[in-house]
Amino acid sequence: MAHGERVQVARRTLLSAAAGAVVLPAGACSIRLEDDAPRVPFVPTRTPVPAEAELVALTRDTLALADAAAALPGALAADLATVHRRQYSVLRTTLVRRQVPASDLDAPPAGPSASPTASASASASGSASPTATASPTAPASRSAPATGRGALAADEAAAAAAAGTFAGVEVDLRATIAALHAQRYAAATLLAGRAPTVPLDAVAGPEVVALASLTSGATFFMEVVAARSEGRQRARAAATLAALEDLRADQVAGGAVPDDALGHPLPFPVSSPADAARLAREALTTLRAGSGQHLEAVVTDHGAAGLSALTRWLGTVEVEVHRWGVDLVPFPGLD
């Protein structure tokens, strides 16, 4: 080659070399793939997970709920603080594993809160209507932790009312999100003494039939509990029985027709009020656990309406479980 002659490198060779560069793992050259990172040729950018903004807000708000509950006196508040911290841990770990930036999850809640929904406001003021519906558009956020039992109840109620906004989450998160919002419903009910208003779009299908059948079985056992109880326990059994009957009516409102058995064998002899209380706890915890098997399918089939329905249904069960002395759990039906 003569002196000064330019070396000619084939274009195909350059392209091959460039293509080979992208097979190197990002960690080998300390490249971090974050949303705000500059675009580097041949390096893919991170694709946000479905409903990422909503999930990030939910994670932040869950920690804020934990802090608000921890600041209140009483056993219920202490239980809710523990429940919410566990929910926060699960949400944060799950999202970090999906490459959601930890800095986004650890930022304080973005406030002031967007107006939750007409139904959530009605619940907080005690003017809830059994036939009202709402269309929540975003999970509630707070600029600072809530103060006071009433404020915490209102925040829990607003979160329950907004459950339908999470219908777009990944399939493997649907049951978790449904159970979490059911717990929000239970928390709001126990704090305020009344259930929050959640959209009432009726749903049907085989999974709803299965849920209604489970409720029917628990209702039968609760009839036995009421018959074998006395005094305050009998009044408690009657209240739970009424709640289960209302729950089943809600579940069949969309046309589901469960094949109800005429009776169910008792799991053990019930001959005293103590036996009856034990049966109540077993019937309700069995209903809670059995409901968890159908959460993902209901959300998959019915989207936002399914999430709202599960929030009401499983939340109602969680309330009654707690009223019979059983601990609250972070994810009813899944724990």
Short mmCIF file of C-alpha atoms in Angstrom, two decimals:
data_model
loop_
_atom_site.label_atom_id
_atom_site.label_comp_id
_atom_site.label_asym_id
_atom_site.label_seq_id
_atom_site.Cartn_x
_atom_site.Cartn_y
_atom_site.Cartn_z
CA MET A 1 0.00 0.00 0.00
CA ALA A 2 1.46 3.33 -1.03
CA HIS A 3 2.38 5.89 1.57
CA GLY A 4 -0.60 8.20 2.35
CA GLU A 5 -3.17 5.88 0.87
CA ARG A 6 -6.31 5.74 3.02
CA VAL A 7 -7.26 2.41 4.48
CA GLN A 8 -10.68 1.38 3.13
CA VAL A 9 -12.77 -0.51 5.68
CA ALA A 10 -15.79 -2.26 4.36
CA ARG A 11 -19.13 -0.81 5.53
CA ARG A 12 -20.29 -4.34 6.32
CA THR A 13 -17.37 -4.75 8.72
CA LEU A 14 -18.33 -1.59 10.62
CA LEU A 15 -21.94 -2.68 10.95
CA SER A 16 -20.89 -6.11 12.17
CA ALA A 17 -18.68 -4.57 14.83
CA ALA A 18 -21.46 -2.24 15.98
CA ALA A 19 -23.95 -5.08 16.18
CA GLY A 20 -21.53 -7.12 18.23
CA ALA A 21 -21.24 -4.29 20.74
CA VAL A 22 -24.85 -4.52 21.86
CA VAL A 23 -24.51 -8.04 23.17
CA LEU A 24 -22.36 -6.82 26.06
CA PRO A 25 -24.32 -6.74 29.34
CA ALA A 26 -25.17 -3.22 30.48
CA GLY A 27 -23.53 -3.93 33.83
CA ALA A 28 -20.17 -4.53 32.15
CA CYS A 29 -19.87 -0.83 31.33
CA SER A 30 -21.91 0.53 34.25
CA ILE A 31 -24.80 1.69 32.07
CA ARG A 32 -28.00 2.41 34.04
CA LEU A 33 -31.21 2.24 32.08
CA GLU A 34 -33.44 4.83 33.69
CA ASP A 35 -36.31 6.86 32.28
CA ASP A 36 -34.39 10.15 32.32
CA ALA A 37 -31.10 8.74 31.00
CA PRO A 38 -29.83 10.07 27.63
CA ARG A 39 -30.41 7.76 24.71
CA VAL A 40 -27.28 5.81 23.80
CA PRO A 41 -27.10 4.23 20.33
CA PHE A 42 -27.74 0.48 20.35
CA VAL A 43 -28.72 0.50 24.09
CA PRO A 44 -32.44 -0.13 24.75
CA THR A 45 -34.37 2.20 27.05
CA ARG A 46 -36.49 0.84 29.87
CA THR A 47 -40.14 0.21 29.07
CA PRO A 48 -42.42 1.23 31.96
CA VAL A 49 -44.51 -1.54 33.44
CA PRO A 50 -48.26 -1.36 32.79
CA ALA A 51 -50.00 1.19 35.04
CA GLU A 52 -46.62 2.20 36.43
CA ALA A 53 -47.64 5.72 37.45
CA GLU A 54 -50.61 4.38 39.39
CA LEU A 55 -48.53 1.68 41.07
CA VAL A 56 -45.82 4.14 42.07
CA ALA A 57 -48.43 6.46 43.60
CA LEU A 58 -50.03 3.51 45.38
CA THR A 59 -46.69 2.48 46.87
CA ARG A 60 -45.98 5.97 48.17
CA ASP A 61 -49.48 6.37 49.56
CA THR A 62 -49.29 3.00 51.30
CA LEU A 63 -46.29 4.16 53.28
CA ALA A 64 -48.09 7.41 54.10
CA LEU A 65 -51.06 5.40 55.40
CA ALA A 66 -48.71 3.36 57.57
CA ASP A 67 -47.21 6.53 59.05
CA ALA A 68 -50.66 8.03 59.64
CA ALA A 69 -51.91 4.89 61.39
CA ALA A 70 -48.77 4.64 63.52
CA ALA A 71 -49.39 8.15 64.82
CA LEU A 72 -52.83 7.21 66.19
CA PRO A 73 -53.64 5.51 69.51
CA GLY A 74 -55.43 2.21 69.81
CA ALA A 75 -55.05 -1.41 68.79
CA LEU A 76 -56.81 -1.00 65.43
CA ALA A 77 -54.48 1.79 64.36
CA ALA A 78 -51.45 -0.24 65.41
CA ASP A 79 -52.71 -3.21 63.41
CA LEU A 80 -53.29 -1.04 60.35
CA ALA A 81 -49.79 0.44 60.62
CA THR A 82 -48.34 -3.08 60.55
CA VAL A 83 -50.59 -4.13 57.67
CA HIS A 84 -49.72 -1.08 55.56
CA ARG A 85 -45.99 -1.43 56.15
CA ARG A 86 -46.17 -5.00 54.92
CA GLN A 87 -48.14 -3.89 51.87
CA TYR A 88 -45.56 -1.20 51.18
CA SER A 89 -42.70 -3.69 51.44
CA VAL A 90 -44.37 -6.08 49.01
CA LEU A 91 -45.26 -3.35 46.51
CA ARG A 92 -41.83 -1.72 46.59
CA THR A 93 -39.95 -5.01 46.25
CA THR A 94 -42.19 -6.15 43.41
CA LEU A 95 -41.77 -2.94 41.44
CA VAL A 96 -38.01 -2.68 41.99
CA ARG A 97 -37.68 -6.20 40.59
CA ARG A 98 -39.52 -4.93 37.53
CA GLN A 99 -36.86 -2.20 37.19
CA VAL A 100 -39.04 0.67 38.40
CA PRO A 101 -36.52 3.24 39.75
CA ALA A 102 -36.31 3.11 43.52
CA SER A 103 -35.98 6.91 43.55
CA ASP A 104 -39.51 7.17 42.15
CA LEU A 105 -40.91 4.81 44.76
CA ASP A 106 -39.14 6.53 47.65
CA ALA A 107 -40.26 10.05 46.77
CA PRO A 108 -42.93 11.57 49.04
CA PRO A 109 -46.57 11.37 47.90
CA ALA A 110 -47.30 13.92 45.18
CA GLY A 111 -49.83 16.35 46.59
CA PRO A 112 -52.10 18.01 47.05
CA SER A 113 -54.35 15.05 46.44
CA ALA A 114 -56.44 14.92 43.34
CA SER A 115 -60.13 14.96 44.12
CA PRO A 116 -60.65 11.26 44.84
CA THR A 117 -64.23 10.62 43.72
CA ALA A 118 -67.70 11.76 44.52
CA SER A 119 -68.34 8.42 46.16
CA ALA A 120 -65.27 8.63 48.39
CA SER A 121 -66.25 12.10 49.55
CA ALA A 122 -69.76 10.89 50.27
CA SER A 123 -68.38 8.03 52.31
CA ALA A 124 -66.15 10.31 54.34
CA SER A 125 -69.11 12.58 55.15
CA GLY A 126 -71.46 9.71 55.92
CA SER A 127 -73.80 10.37 52.97
CA ALA A 128 -73.08 7.27 50.95
CA SER A 129 -75.85 5.99 48.72
CA PRO A 130 -76.22 2.23 48.13
CA THR A 131 -77.03 2.81 44.46
CA ALA A 132 -74.52 5.52 43.61
CA THR A 133 -71.68 4.78 41.25
CA ALA A 134 -68.46 6.64 40.62
CA SER A 135 -65.69 6.70 38.09
CA PRO A 136 -62.42 7.25 39.93
CA THR A 137 -59.63 8.49 37.74
CA ALA A 138 -56.58 8.38 40.00
CA PRO A 139 -55.49 6.96 43.33
CA ALA A 140 -55.53 9.52 46.10
CA SER A 141 -52.22 11.08 47.10
CA ARG A 142 -51.34 13.24 50.07
CA SER A 143 -48.81 15.97 50.58
CA ALA A 144 -48.43 14.90 54.22
CA PRO A 145 -49.54 11.98 56.39
CA ALA A 146 -53.16 12.17 57.49
CA THR A 147 -53.86 13.17 61.06
CA GLY A 148 -56.73 11.87 63.12
CA ARG A 149 -58.85 8.76 62.88
CA GLY A 150 -61.43 10.45 60.65
CA ALA A 151 -58.80 11.64 58.20
CA LEU A 152 -57.26 8.17 58.03
CA ALA A 153 -60.69 6.65 57.44
CA ALA A 154 -61.31 9.11 54.60
CA ASP A 155 -57.97 8.27 52.98
CA GLU A 156 -58.65 4.54 53.25
CA ALA A 157 -62.11 5.07 51.74
CA ALA A 158 -60.76 7.14 48.84
CA ALA A 159 -58.23 4.42 48.04
CA ALA A 160 -60.93 1.73 48.07
CA ALA A 161 -63.12 3.81 45.75
CA ALA A 162 -60.23 4.16 43.28
CA ALA A 163 -59.55 0.43 42.97
CA GLY A 164 -60.81 0.31 39.39
CA THR A 165 -57.99 2.54 38.16
CA PHE A 166 -55.62 -0.43 38.52
CA ALA A 167 -57.39 -2.68 36.02
CA GLY A 168 -54.46 -2.34 33.61
CA VAL A 169 -51.80 -3.89 35.85
CA GLU A 170 -49.93 -7.01 34.75
CA VAL A 171 -51.79 -10.28 35.07
CA ASP A 172 -49.67 -11.60 37.91
CA LEU A 173 -50.37 -8.46 39.98
CA ARG A 174 -54.15 -8.46 39.63
CA ALA A 175 -54.92 -10.66 42.62
CA THR A 176 -52.50 -8.72 44.81
CA ILE A 177 -54.00 -5.37 43.85
CA ALA A 178 -57.55 -6.67 44.38
CA ALA A 179 -56.69 -8.02 47.84
CA LEU A 180 -54.92 -4.80 48.83
CA HIS A 181 -57.95 -2.69 47.96
CA ALA A 182 -60.24 -5.05 49.80
CA GLN A 183 -58.11 -4.40 52.86
CA ARG A 184 -58.50 -0.64 52.27
CA TYR A 185 -62.27 -1.13 52.25
CA ALA A 186 -62.11 -3.07 55.50
CA ALA A 187 -59.88 -0.46 57.13
CA ALA A 188 -62.21 2.39 56.18
CA THR A 189 -65.23 0.46 57.47
CA LEU A 190 -63.64 -0.42 60.80
CA LEU A 191 -62.32 3.12 61.34
CA ALA A 192 -65.51 4.97 60.39
CA GLY A 193 -68.11 2.43 61.43
CA ARG A 194 -69.64 2.42 57.95
CA ALA A 195 -68.61 1.03 54.58
CA PRO A 196 -67.11 3.34 51.96
CA THR A 197 -68.92 3.89 48.69
CA VAL A 198 -67.36 1.90 45.86
CA PRO A 199 -68.69 1.73 42.26
CA LEU A 200 -71.51 -0.80 42.00
CA ASP A 201 -71.33 -2.06 38.41
CA ALA A 202 -72.71 -5.60 38.54
CA VAL A 203 -70.61 -8.48 37.20
CA ALA A 204 -71.33 -12.13 36.48
CA GLY A 205 -69.63 -15.24 35.13
CA PRO A 206 -68.38 -18.57 36.49
CA GLU A 207 -65.92 -17.02 38.97
CA VAL A 208 -68.68 -14.85 40.42
CA VAL A 209 -70.89 -17.94 40.69
CA ALA A 210 -68.13 -19.68 42.63
CA LEU A 211 -67.75 -16.71 44.98
CA ALA A 212 -71.49 -16.54 45.62
CA SER A 213 -71.52 -20.27 46.39
CA LEU A 214 -68.75 -19.78 48.95
CA THR A 215 -70.76 -16.98 50.54
CA SER A 216 -73.84 -19.20 50.67
CA GLY A 217 -71.88 -21.85 52.56
CA ALA A 218 -70.60 -19.33 55.08
CA THR A 219 -74.13 -17.97 55.49
CA PHE A 220 -75.42 -21.45 56.37
CA PHE A 221 -72.78 -21.86 59.05
CA MET A 222 -73.51 -18.39 60.43
CA GLU A 223 -77.16 -19.37 60.82
CA VAL A 224 -75.97 -22.21 63.03
CA VAL A 225 -73.74 -19.78 64.96
CA ALA A 226 -76.68 -17.45 65.59
CA ALA A 227 -78.88 -20.32 66.77
CA ARG A 228 -76.24 -21.63 69.22
CA SER A 229 -75.18 -18.23 70.60
CA GLU A 230 -76.49 -16.07 73.42
CA GLY A 231 -76.55 -12.41 74.39
CA ARG A 232 -73.98 -10.15 72.73
CA GLN A 233 -72.52 -13.02 70.73
CA ARG A 234 -75.93 -13.76 69.25
CA ALA A 235 -76.29 -10.10 68.28
CA ARG A 236 -72.84 -10.23 66.69
CA ALA A 237 -73.81 -13.38 64.78
CA ALA A 238 -77.02 -11.75 63.56
CA ALA A 239 -75.06 -8.73 62.29
CA THR A 240 -72.57 -10.96 60.47
CA LEU A 241 -75.41 -13.01 59.01
CA ALA A 242 -77.03 -9.84 57.65
CA ALA A 243 -73.68 -8.73 56.16
CA LEU A 244 -73.24 -12.09 54.41
CA GLU A 245 -76.79 -11.99 53.04
CA ASP A 246 -76.17 -8.50 51.64
CA LEU A 247 -72.87 -9.71 50.22
CA ARG A 248 -74.49 -12.59 48.40
CA ALA A 249 -77.20 -10.29 47.02
CA ASP A 250 -74.46 -8.05 45.63
CA GLN A 251 -72.69 -11.03 44.07
CA VAL A 252 -75.79 -12.27 42.23
CA ALA A 253 -76.95 -8.79 41.15
CA GLY A 254 -75.35 -9.28 37.73
CA GLY A 255 -77.27 -12.50 37.07
CA ALA A 256 -74.94 -15.12 38.57
CA VAL A 257 -76.93 -18.17 39.69
CA PRO A 258 -74.98 -20.27 42.21
CA ASP A 259 -75.94 -23.88 42.80
CA ASP A 260 -76.54 -23.59 46.52
CA ALA A 261 -76.52 -26.73 48.60
CA LEU A 262 -79.42 -27.17 51.02
CA GLY A 263 -77.03 -27.83 53.87
CA HIS A 264 -73.39 -28.31 54.76
CA PRO A 265 -71.86 -30.76 57.23
CA LEU A 266 -70.55 -29.06 60.33
CA PRO A 267 -66.76 -29.31 60.67
CA PHE A 268 -67.17 -30.18 64.34
CA PRO A 269 -70.01 -30.48 66.88
CA VAL A 270 -71.49 -27.12 67.90
CA SER A 271 -73.18 -27.46 71.28
CA SER A 272 -72.15 -24.29 73.13
CA PRO A 273 -71.55 -20.57 72.52
CA ALA A 274 -67.81 -21.23 72.54
CA ASP A 275 -68.25 -23.82 69.80
CA ALA A 276 -70.40 -21.35 67.90
CA ALA A 277 -67.74 -18.64 68.09
CA ARG A 278 -65.16 -21.10 66.84
CA LEU A 279 -67.44 -22.03 63.93
CA ALA A 280 -67.90 -18.35 63.05
CA ARG A 281 -64.16 -17.79 62.87
CA GLU A 282 -63.60 -20.94 60.83
CA ALA A 283 -66.43 -20.20 58.40
CA LEU A 284 -65.27 -16.64 57.79
CA THR A 285 -61.57 -17.43 57.43
CA THR A 286 -62.46 -20.25 55.03
CA LEU A 287 -64.55 -17.80 53.01
CA ARG A 288 -61.67 -15.32 52.96
CA ALA A 289 -59.14 -17.93 51.82
CA GLY A 290 -61.46 -19.44 49.22
CA SER A 291 -62.24 -16.04 47.72
CA GLY A 292 -58.57 -15.45 46.99
CA GLN A 293 -58.55 -18.21 44.38
CA HIS A 294 -60.89 -16.20 42.13
CA LEU A 295 -59.43 -12.69 42.33
CA GLU A 296 -57.23 -12.74 39.24
CA ALA A 297 -59.92 -14.25 37.02
CA VAL A 298 -62.58 -11.72 38.03
CA VAL A 299 -60.25 -8.80 37.28
CA THR A 300 -59.23 -10.39 33.98
CA ASP A 301 -62.86 -10.90 32.94
CA HIS A 302 -64.32 -7.61 34.18
CA GLY A 303 -61.52 -5.07 34.52
CA ALA A 304 -62.36 -2.02 36.63
CA ALA A 305 -65.85 -3.28 37.48
CA GLY A 306 -64.36 -6.56 38.69
CA LEU A 307 -61.80 -4.78 40.86
CA SER A 308 -64.48 -2.63 42.45
CA ALA A 309 -66.69 -5.66 43.07
CA LEU A 310 -63.86 -7.60 44.70
CA THR A 311 -63.02 -4.58 46.85
CA ARG A 312 -66.56 -4.59 48.22
CA TRP A 313 -66.92 -8.35 48.53
CA LEU A 314 -63.62 -9.37 50.04
CA GLY A 315 -63.50 -6.17 52.08
CA THR A 316 -66.83 -7.10 53.67
CA VAL A 317 -65.48 -10.53 54.58
CA GLU A 318 -62.34 -9.01 56.10
CA VAL A 319 -64.46 -6.73 58.30
CA GLU A 320 -66.49 -9.64 59.64
CA VAL A 321 -63.39 -11.78 60.16
CA HIS A 322 -61.88 -9.02 62.28
CA ARG A 323 -65.05 -8.53 64.29
CA TRP A 324 -64.81 -12.15 65.38
CA GLY A 325 -61.34 -11.59 66.77
CA VAL A 326 -59.18 -12.69 63.84
CA ASP A 327 -56.18 -10.54 62.85
CA LEU A 328 -56.32 -8.30 59.80
CA VAL A 329 -54.01 -9.33 56.99
CA PRO A 330 -52.32 -7.18 54.32
CA PHE A 331 -53.71 -9.16 51.37
CA PRO A 332 -56.99 -10.90 52.30
CA GLY A 333 -57.39 -14.21 50.52
CA LEU A 334 -53.69 -14.38 49.64
CA ASP A 335 -51.97 -14.30 53.04
#
